[in-house]
Amino acid sequence: MPGYETGRDPAAPIAQPSTYKGMHGSLPDIAAMRSTLIVAGPGLARHGDLGLVDMRAIAPSVAHVLGVALPDATVPPVF
């Protein structure tokens, strides 16, 4: 919901590693919080419209282009 954040208090003491990964403070099901992903460069095949891209797929997608492994990624690359 706009005007609210999800997550934990950043001032709270850290007792264990966070379970949050790549969180930006908003829920993904709110359309107003979506953004645009544009990927271009030498060696990238044209895929056209990628549709709705899960924010968690962006880092694995960039890593894939760079030839870097992200074994802990929870979502696969979009291309």
JSON list of N, CA, C and O in Angstrom, two decimals, residues 1 6 10 12 21 23 36 42 46 51 53 65-67:
[
{"chain": "A", "resi": 1, "resn": "MET", "atom": "N", "xyz": [0.84, -1.16, 0.00]},
{"chain": "A", "resi": 1, "resn": "MET", "atom": "CA", "xyz": [0.00, 0.00, 0.00]},
{"chain": "A", "resi": 1, "resn": "MET", "atom": "C", "xyz": [0.90, 1.23, 0.00]},
{"chain": "A", "resi": 1, "resn": "MET", "atom": "O", "xyz": [1.81, 1.33, 0.81]},
{"chain": "A", "resi": 6, "resn": "THR", "atom": "N", "xyz": [7.28, -2.50, 3.95]},
{"chain": "A", "resi": 6, "resn": "THR", "atom": "CA", "xyz": [7.32, -3.82, 4.57]},
{"chain": "A", "resi": 6, "resn": "THR", "atom": "C", "xyz": [8.78, -4.08, 4.92]},
{"chain": "A", "resi": 6, "resn": "THR", "atom": "O", "xyz": [9.69, -3.55, 4.31]},
{"chain": "A", "resi": 10, "resn": "PRO", "atom": "N", "xyz": [15.45, -0.90, 10.37]},
{"chain": "A", "resi": 10, "resn": "PRO", "atom": "CA", "xyz": [16.89, -0.92, 10.11]},
{"chain": "A", "resi": 10, "resn": "PRO", "atom": "C", "xyz": [17.72, -0.61, 11.35]},
{"chain": "A", "resi": 10, "resn": "PRO", "atom": "O", "xyz": [18.90, -0.92, 11.40]},
{"chain": "A", "resi": 12, "resn": "ALA", "atom": "N", "xyz": [17.03, -1.91, 14.30]},
{"chain": "A", "resi": 12, "resn": "ALA", "atom": "CA", "xyz": [16.92, -3.06, 15.20]},
{"chain": "A", "resi": 12, "resn": "ALA", "atom": "C", "xyz": [18.23, -3.84, 15.22]},
{"chain": "A", "resi": 12, "resn": "ALA", "atom": "O", "xyz": [18.92, -3.93, 14.21]},
{"chain": "A", "resi": 21, "resn": "LYS", "atom": "N", "xyz": [15.89, -10.56, 0.75]},
{"chain": "A", "resi": 21, "resn": "LYS", "atom": "CA", "xyz": [16.90, -10.47, -0.30]},
{"chain": "A", "resi": 21, "resn": "LYS", "atom": "C", "xyz": [16.40, -9.53, -1.39]},
{"chain": "A", "resi": 21, "resn": "LYS", "atom": "O", "xyz": [15.38, -9.78, -2.00]},
{"chain": "A", "resi": 23, "resn": "MET", "atom": "N", "xyz": [15.13, -6.50, -1.24]},
{"chain": "A", "resi": 23, "resn": "MET", "atom": "CA", "xyz": [13.87, -5.83, -0.96]},
{"chain": "A", "resi": 23, "resn": "MET", "atom": "C", "xyz": [14.01, -4.32, -1.11]},
{"chain": "A", "resi": 23, "resn": "MET", "atom": "O", "xyz": [15.01, -3.74, -0.72]},
{"chain": "A", "resi": 36, "resn": "THR", "atom": "N", "xyz": [10.64, -0.11, -15.13]},
{"chain": "A", "resi": 36, "resn": "THR", "atom": "CA", "xyz": [10.94, -0.58, -16.47]},
{"chain": "A", "resi": 36, "resn": "THR", "atom": "C", "xyz": [12.30, -1.25, -16.51]},
{"chain": "A", "resi": 36, "resn": "THR", "atom": "O", "xyz": [13.25, -0.77, -15.91]},
{"chain": "A", "resi": 42, "resn": "PRO", "atom": "N", "xyz": [25.93, -5.42, -27.12]},
{"chain": "A", "resi": 42, "resn": "PRO", "atom": "CA", "xyz": [26.49, -6.33, -28.10]},
{"chain": "A", "resi": 42, "resn": "PRO", "atom": "C", "xyz": [26.34, -7.78, -27.64]},
{"chain": "A", "resi": 42, "resn": "PRO", "atom": "O", "xyz": [26.53, -8.10, -26.47]},
{"chain": "A", "resi": 46, "resn": "ARG", "atom": "N", "xyz": [17.71, -10.11, -29.70]},
{"chain": "A", "resi": 46, "resn": "ARG", "atom": "CA", "xyz": [16.47, -9.38, -29.48]},
{"chain": "A", "resi": 46, "resn": "ARG", "atom": "C", "xyz": [15.39, -10.38, -29.06]},
{"chain": "A", "resi": 46, "resn": "ARG", "atom": "O", "xyz": [15.11, -11.35, -29.74]},
{"chain": "A", "resi": 51, "resn": "GLY", "atom": "N", "xyz": [7.57, -9.06, -21.07]},
{"chain": "A", "resi": 51, "resn": "GLY", "atom": "CA", "xyz": [6.40, -9.15, -20.20]},
{"chain": "A", "resi": 51, "resn": "GLY", "atom": "C", "xyz": [6.73, -8.61, -18.82]},
{"chain": "A", "resi": 51, "resn": "GLY", "atom": "O", "xyz": [7.67, -7.85, -18.64]},
{"chain": "A", "resi": 53, "resn": "VAL", "atom": "N", "xyz": [8.43, -8.65, -15.49]},
{"chain": "A", "resi": 53, "resn": "VAL", "atom": "CA", "xyz": [9.66, -9.26, -15.00]},
{"chain": "A", "resi": 53, "resn": "VAL", "atom": "C", "xyz": [9.70, -9.14, -13.47]},
{"chain": "A", "resi": 53, "resn": "VAL", "atom": "O", "xyz": [9.57, -8.05, -12.92]},
{"chain": "A", "resi": 65, "resn": "VAL", "atom": "N", "xyz": [24.45, -12.47, -18.42]},
{"chain": "A", "resi": 65, "resn": "VAL", "atom": "CA", "xyz": [25.09, -11.75, -19.54]},
{"chain": "A", "resi": 65, "resn": "VAL", "atom": "C", "xyz": [26.59, -11.60, -19.27]},
{"chain": "A", "resi": 65, "resn": "VAL", "atom": "O", "xyz": [27.42, -11.72, -20.17]},
{"chain": "A", "resi": 66, "resn": "LEU", "atom": "N", "xyz": [26.94, -11.35, -18.02]},
{"chain": "A", "resi": 66, "resn": "LEU", "atom": "CA", "xyz": [28.34, -11.15, -17.65]},
{"chain": "A", "resi": 66, "resn": "LEU", "atom": "C", "xyz": [29.11, -12.46, -17.45]},
{"chain": "A", "resi": 66, "resn": "LEU", "atom": "O", "xyz": [30.32, -12.45, -17.23]},
{"chain": "A", "resi": 67, "resn": "GLY", "atom": "N", "xyz": [28.39, -13.59, -17.52]},
{"chain": "A", "resi": 67, "resn": "GLY", "atom": "CA", "xyz": [29.04, -14.88, -17.33]},
{"chain": "A", "resi": 67, "resn": "GLY", "atom": "C", "xyz": [29.36, -15.18, -15.88]},
{"chain": "A", "resi": 67, "resn": "GLY", "atom": "O", "xyz": [30.29, -15.94, -15.59]}
]
